[in-house]
Coordinates of C-alpha atoms and ligand atoms in Angstrom, one line a residue:
M1197 CA 0.0 0.0 0.0
K1198 CA 1.3 3.5 -0.8
E1199 CA 2.4 5.5 2.2
S1200 CA 0.1 8.5 2.9
I1201 CA 1.6 11.9 3.0
E1202 CA 0.8 12.1 6.7
D1203 CA 2.7 8.9 7.4
R1204 CA 5.6 10.1 5.3
I1205 CA 5.7 13.4 7.3
R1206 CA 5.6 11.5 10.5
R1207 CA 8.4 9.2 9.4
L1208 CA 10.7 12.0 8.3
Q1209 CA 9.9 14.0 11.4
A1210 CA 10.8 11.0 13.6
G1211 CA 14.5 11.5 12.8
G1212 CA 14.5 14.8 14.6
I1213 CA 15.1 18.4 13.5
I1214 CA 18.2 20.4 14.3
D1215 CA 17.7 24.2 14.6
M1216 CA 21.1 25.9 14.8
H1217 CA 19.9 29.3 16.0
F1218 CA 17.5 30.1 18.7
D1219 CA 17.6 33.1 21.1
L1220 CA 16.6 30.9 24.0
P1221 CA 19.1 32.0 26.7
M1222 CA 18.1 35.6 26.3
D1223 CA 14.5 34.8 26.9
L1224 CA 15.3 32.6 29.9
Y1225 CA 17.3 35.5 31.3
E1226 CA 14.5 38.0 30.7
K1227 CA 12.2 35.6 32.6
R1228 CA 14.7 34.9 35.4
E1229 CA 12.0 35.5 38.1
H1230 CA 10.1 32.5 36.8
R1231 CA 10.8 28.8 37.2
D1232 CA 10.3 25.9 34.7
V1233 CA 10.1 28.3 31.7
L1234 CA 11.7 25.7 29.5
E1235 CA 9.2 23.0 30.4
T1236 CA 6.1 25.2 30.3
E1237 CA 6.8 27.6 27.5
F1238 CA 9.2 25.8 25.1
L1239 CA 8.9 22.0 25.6
P1240 CA 5.4 21.7 24.1
E1241 CA 6.5 23.3 20.9
F1242 CA 9.8 21.4 20.8
E1243 CA 7.9 18.2 21.2
T1244 CA 5.3 18.9 18.6
G1245 CA 8.0 19.8 16.2
N1246 CA 10.2 16.8 17.3
I1247 CA 13.2 19.2 17.6
S1248 CA 16.2 17.2 18.6
V1249 CA 19.1 19.7 18.8
V1250 CA 18.9 23.4 19.4
G1251 CA 21.7 25.9 18.9
A1252 CA 21.0 28.1 22.1
A1253 CA 22.5 31.4 21.3
I1254 CA 24.1 33.7 23.8
Y1255 CA 23.4 37.2 22.5
I1256 CA 23.9 40.5 24.3
E1257 CA 21.6 43.4 23.5
D1258 CA 23.0 46.8 22.9
R1259 CA 21.5 48.1 26.1
Y1260 CA 23.8 45.9 28.2
L1261 CA 27.0 47.0 26.4
P1262 CA 29.8 47.7 26.9
Q1263 CA 29.8 47.2 30.7
N1264 CA 27.7 44.2 31.2
G1265 CA 28.5 41.8 28.3
L1266 CA 30.3 39.2 30.4
R1267 CA 27.8 39.4 33.3
I1268 CA 24.8 38.9 31.1
A1269 CA 26.4 36.1 29.1
L1270 CA 27.1 34.2 32.3
D1271 CA 23.6 34.9 33.6
Q1272 CA 22.1 33.6 30.4
I1273 CA 24.2 30.4 30.5
A1274 CA 23.4 30.0 34.2
R1275 CA 19.7 30.2 33.5
L1276 CA 20.1 27.6 30.7
Y1277 CA 21.9 25.2 33.1
A1278 CA 19.4 25.8 35.9
E1279 CA 16.4 25.2 33.7
T1280 CA 18.0 22.2 32.1
A1281 CA 18.8 20.7 35.5
A1282 CA 15.1 21.1 36.5
S1283 CA 13.9 18.9 33.6
E1284 CA 14.4 15.4 32.5
R1285 CA 13.9 16.3 28.9
F1286 CA 16.9 18.4 28.1
S1287 CA 20.7 18.0 28.0
I1288 CA 23.5 20.5 27.4
C1289 CA 25.9 18.8 25.0
K1290 CA 29.5 19.6 24.5
S1291 CA 30.5 16.9 21.9
Y1292 CA 29.1 14.9 19.0
R1293 CA 29.0 11.9 21.3
E1294 CA 26.9 13.7 23.9
I1295 CA 24.6 14.9 21.1
Q1296 CA 24.1 11.4 19.9
A1297 CA 23.6 10.1 23.4
A1298 CA 20.9 12.7 23.9
R1299 CA 19.2 11.8 20.7
E1300 CA 19.2 8.1 21.5
T1301 CA 17.6 8.7 24.9
G1302 CA 15.0 11.0 23.5
K1303 CA 16.4 14.1 25.1
I1304 CA 16.5 17.5 23.4
A1305 CA 20.2 18.5 23.1
F1306 CA 21.3 22.1 23.6
L1307 CA 24.5 23.2 21.9
I1308 CA 25.5 26.6 23.4
T1309 CA 26.5 29.1 20.7
M1310 CA 27.6 32.7 20.9
E1311 CA 26.4 35.4 18.6
G1312 CA 29.0 38.2 18.9
I1313 CA 32.1 37.9 21.0
E1314 CA 31.3 40.9 23.2
P1315 CA 31.3 38.7 26.4
L1316 CA 35.0 37.8 25.8
S1317 CA 36.0 41.5 26.5
A1318 CA 38.8 41.1 23.9
D1319 CA 40.5 38.5 26.2
L1320 CA 41.4 35.2 24.7
N1321 CA 41.5 33.6 28.1
Q1322 CA 37.8 34.2 28.4
L1323 CA 37.3 32.1 25.3
H1324 CA 38.7 29.1 27.2
V1325 CA 36.3 29.9 30.1
F1326 CA 33.3 29.9 27.8
Y1327 CA 34.6 26.7 26.2
E1328 CA 34.6 25.0 29.6
L1329 CA 31.0 26.2 30.1
G1330 CA 30.0 24.5 26.8
V1331 CA 30.1 27.1 24.1
R1332 CA 30.8 25.1 20.9
S1333 CA 29.9 27.5 18.1
I1334 CA 30.9 31.2 17.8
G1335 CA 29.9 33.9 15.4
L1336 CA 32.3 36.8 15.8
T1337 CA 29.8 39.6 15.4
H1338 CA 26.1 40.5 15.3
A1339 CA 25.2 43.4 13.0
R1340 CA 27.6 45.8 14.7
T1341 CA 31.4 46.4 15.1
N1342 CA 33.2 44.8 18.1
A1343 CA 36.7 43.8 19.1
A1344 CA 36.8 41.0 16.5
G1345 CA 35.4 42.7 13.4
H1346 CA 32.4 44.2 11.7
G1347 CA 28.9 42.9 11.1
G1348 CA 27.1 43.1 7.7
V1349 CA 24.5 45.8 7.6
F1350 CA 20.9 45.6 6.8
A1351 CA 21.4 47.3 3.4
A1352 CA 22.9 46.1 0.1
S1353 CA 26.3 47.7 1.1
G1354 CA 27.8 50.0 3.7
S1355 CA 29.8 48.0 6.3
P1356 CA 33.5 48.8 6.7
R1357 CA 35.7 47.4 4.0
E1358 CA 38.1 45.9 6.4
G1359 CA 37.8 42.4 7.8
L1360 CA 38.9 41.1 11.2
S1361 CA 41.0 42.7 13.9
A1362 CA 44.1 41.0 15.3
F1363 CA 41.9 39.7 18.1
G1364 CA 39.3 38.4 15.6
H1365 CA 42.1 36.4 14.0
E1366 CA 43.2 35.0 17.4
V1367 CA 39.6 34.0 18.2
V1368 CA 39.2 32.2 14.9
R1369 CA 42.4 30.3 15.2
E1370 CA 41.8 29.3 18.8
C1371 CA 38.3 28.1 17.9
E1372 CA 39.7 25.8 15.3
T1373 CA 42.3 24.5 17.8
L1374 CA 39.7 23.9 20.5
G1375 CA 37.0 22.3 18.3
V1376 CA 34.6 25.2 18.3
I1377 CA 32.5 25.7 15.1
I1378 CA 33.1 29.0 13.4
D1379 CA 29.8 30.6 12.4
L1380 CA 29.9 33.1 9.6
A1381 CA 26.4 34.5 10.2
H1382 CA 26.3 38.3 10.3
I1383 CA 30.0 38.9 9.5
N1384 CA 30.6 41.5 6.8
P1385 CA 31.8 40.4 3.4
A1386 CA 35.5 41.2 4.1
G1387 CA 35.4 39.3 7.4
F1388 CA 33.7 36.4 5.7
E1389 CA 36.5 36.0 3.2
E1390 CA 39.2 36.5 5.8
I1391 CA 37.8 33.8 8.1
L1392 CA 37.8 31.3 5.3
S1393 CA 41.3 32.2 4.3
I1394 CA 42.6 31.3 7.8
T1395 CA 40.6 28.2 8.6
T1396 CA 40.5 24.7 7.2
K1397 CA 37.5 23.0 8.8
P1398 CA 34.0 23.2 7.2
P1399 CA 32.5 26.6 8.0
I1400 CA 28.9 27.2 8.9
V1401 CA 26.4 30.0 8.5
S1402 CA 24.0 29.1 11.3
H1403 CA 21.1 31.4 10.3
T1404 CA 20.9 33.4 7.1
N1405 CA 19.1 34.0 3.9
V1406 CA 20.2 34.3 0.3
R1407 CA 20.7 37.8 -1.1
R1408 CA 18.9 36.7 -4.3
Y1409 CA 15.6 37.0 -2.4
Y1410 CA 16.6 39.6 0.2
D1411 CA 19.6 41.7 -0.9
I1412 CA 21.2 42.9 2.3
E1413 CA 24.8 42.4 3.5
R1414 CA 23.5 40.5 6.5
N1415 CA 22.5 37.7 4.0
I1416 CA 24.8 35.8 1.7
S1417 CA 25.6 36.1 -2.0
D1418 CA 25.8 33.3 -4.5
E1419 CA 29.6 33.5 -4.5
Q1420 CA 29.6 33.1 -0.7
I1421 CA 27.2 30.2 -0.9
K1422 CA 29.4 28.4 -3.5
T1423 CA 32.5 29.0 -1.3
I1424 CA 30.8 27.4 1.7
G1425 CA 29.8 24.5 -0.5
K1426 CA 33.3 24.0 -1.7
R1427 CA 34.5 23.9 1.8
R1428 CA 31.9 21.3 2.7
G1429 CA 30.2 23.7 5.1
V1430 CA 26.5 24.0 5.9
I1431 CA 24.1 27.0 5.7
G1432 CA 21.1 27.2 8.0
V1433 CA 18.1 28.9 6.5
N1434 CA 16.5 31.7 8.6
S1435 CA 12.8 32.1 8.7
I1436 CA 12.6 35.8 9.5
L1437 CA 14.4 37.4 6.6
V1438 CA 13.1 35.5 3.6
S1439 CA 11.8 38.6 1.9
P1440 CA 11.7 42.4 2.4
R1441 CA 8.0 42.2 1.6
E1442 CA 5.4 40.9 3.9
D1443 CA 3.3 39.3 1.2
E1444 CA 6.3 37.3 0.0
S1445 CA 7.3 36.1 3.4
T1446 CA 5.8 32.6 2.9
L1447 CA 6.6 29.0 3.5
D1448 CA 7.2 28.6 -0.2
R1449 CA 9.7 31.5 -0.2
Y1450 CA 11.5 29.8 2.7
V1451 CA 11.8 26.6 0.6
D1452 CA 13.0 28.8 -2.3
H1453 CA 16.0 29.8 -0.1
I1454 CA 16.7 26.1 0.7
E1455 CA 16.4 25.2 -3.0
H1456 CA 18.7 28.0 -4.1
I1457 CA 21.4 27.0 -1.6
A1458 CA 21.0 23.4 -2.6
N1459 CA 21.4 24.3 -6.3
L1460 CA 24.7 26.1 -5.5
T1461 CA 26.2 23.8 -2.9
G1462 CA 24.5 20.5 -3.4
I1463 CA 22.0 19.1 -0.9
D1464 CA 24.8 18.5 1.6
G1465 CA 25.2 22.3 2.2
V1466 CA 21.9 23.3 3.5
G1467 CA 20.2 23.0 7.0
I1468 CA 17.9 24.8 9.3
G1469 CA 18.5 27.9 11.4
F1470 CA 15.0 29.1 12.0
D1471 CA 15.9 32.0 14.3
F1472 CA 12.3 32.1 15.6
F1473 CA 11.8 35.5 17.1
E1474 CA 8.1 36.2 17.0
F1475 CA 7.6 35.1 20.6
I1476 CA 10.2 37.7 21.8
Y1477 CA 9.0 40.4 19.4
R1478 CA 5.4 40.1 20.5
Q1479 CA 6.5 40.6 24.2
W1480 CA 8.0 44.0 23.3
P1481 CA 6.3 47.4 23.6
E1482 CA 5.6 49.1 20.3
S1483 CA 8.5 51.6 21.0
R1484 CA 11.0 48.7 21.0
Q1485 CA 9.6 47.2 17.9
K1486 CA 10.0 50.6 16.2
E1487 CA 13.6 50.8 17.5
L1488 CA 14.3 47.4 15.8
A1489 CA 12.8 48.6 12.6
A1490 CA 14.9 51.7 12.6
K1491 CA 18.1 49.9 13.5
F1492 CA 17.7 46.8 11.3
T1493 CA 14.5 46.0 9.6
T1494 CA 10.9 45.0 10.3
P1495 CA 10.9 41.3 10.5
H1496 CA 8.2 39.5 8.6
F1497 CA 7.2 36.3 10.2
I1498 CA 6.0 33.4 8.1
P1499 CA 2.5 32.7 9.3
D1500 CA 2.8 28.9 9.2
L1501 CA 6.4 28.8 10.3
T1502 CA 6.6 31.0 13.4
N1503 CA 7.7 28.5 16.0
H1504 CA 9.0 25.0 16.5
S1505 CA 5.6 23.3 16.5
H1506 CA 5.3 24.3 12.9
A1507 CA 8.2 22.1 11.7
R1508 CA 5.8 19.6 10.1
N1509 CA 4.4 22.3 7.8
L1510 CA 8.0 22.6 6.5
I1511 CA 8.3 18.9 6.0
R1512 CA 5.0 18.8 4.1
R1513 CA 6.0 21.6 1.8
L1514 CA 9.4 20.0 1.1
I1515 CA 7.6 16.8 0.1
E1516 CA 5.2 18.8 -2.1
R1517 CA 8.1 20.6 -3.7
G1518 CA 9.6 17.3 -4.7
F1519 CA 12.5 16.8 -2.3
S1520 CA 13.4 13.1 -1.8
D1521 CA 13.4 11.5 1.7
I1522 CA 17.2 11.5 1.8
D1523 CA 17.3 15.2 0.8
I1524 CA 14.8 16.1 3.5
E1525 CA 16.7 14.1 6.2
K1526 CA 19.9 15.9 5.2
I1527 CA 18.2 19.3 5.5
L1528 CA 16.5 18.4 8.8
H1529 CA 19.4 16.9 10.6
R1530 CA 22.0 14.9 8.7
N1531 CA 24.0 17.8 7.4
W1532 CA 24.4 19.5 10.8
L1533 CA 25.3 16.1 12.4
R1534 CA 28.1 15.8 9.9
I1535 CA 29.5 19.2 11.0
F1536 CA 29.2 18.2 14.7
E1537 CA 31.0 14.9 14.0
E1538 CA 33.8 16.6 12.1
V1539 CA 34.4 19.7 14.2
L1540 CA 33.3 19.1 17.8
Ligands
LIG1852 ZN1 21.3 36.6 14.2

């Protein structure tokens, strides 16, 4: 008997989904007066989506900088540890082996990532401290300049023409030595090239979109995509910057980004980095939403892909768009697992 589409979705979803970028620690920190936030607010959506690995990103908002970057980063990590310890369902993983063990026992694995090196305070020793705490993927910058380099801007051009600082070089080299994934998300074009010129391991872009559909420096060009493909890296597709237009911010456009990357790198070069943000955005007062629009852009959330419980909508659309089972498995988890196995 022919398998129904529902059964096929269920079978593909059963392998688990890896999302390499989620601003979870920031939200846990904001809700530090509450207990069991992970279990009550996040677990139901993770379970519905069958999310198996989450890149939990340490990110420091402008309002805490420059004085409190280190403090807030430690507080965010502390909250993640405390919330994880209070639940049977999660595990903070520091190696490929630990990730596989979590998957085998049905736990949701967190891989702690860092979006912007502000917490390091330009001190390489701090990198070792954060490594001990479990940070296993680092993107040097967000959309701003820091001690390591410059972020790409939310416009077609305009970031500084120079690449990394001397400290940025040191961080990248040390990450390669330690076994920390280097994440090229957000870095400006010059920094992107420079990082690739001083590294040998497969690079990743944890959460981004293709400039073909949204032409801003923060996203990546066809040339950059091809380079990542040649280096056997993986690019995670972001759900909040699929188009500058609201009416084009659709699930189909999300799949267009996946397809475009796969066409340039082969199917081994594409994964998921949802960057779900609607739940944070909706908690903000209007003044703060306007501030975000002025500084970066107004995010357009895809109605049927706004949180982890919607993952099956994506699987369905990938099937409808003609992706094979093996292609879908690679997109959902196999490609990221290969990176974990090779780098961590
Ligand atoms: Zn980001």
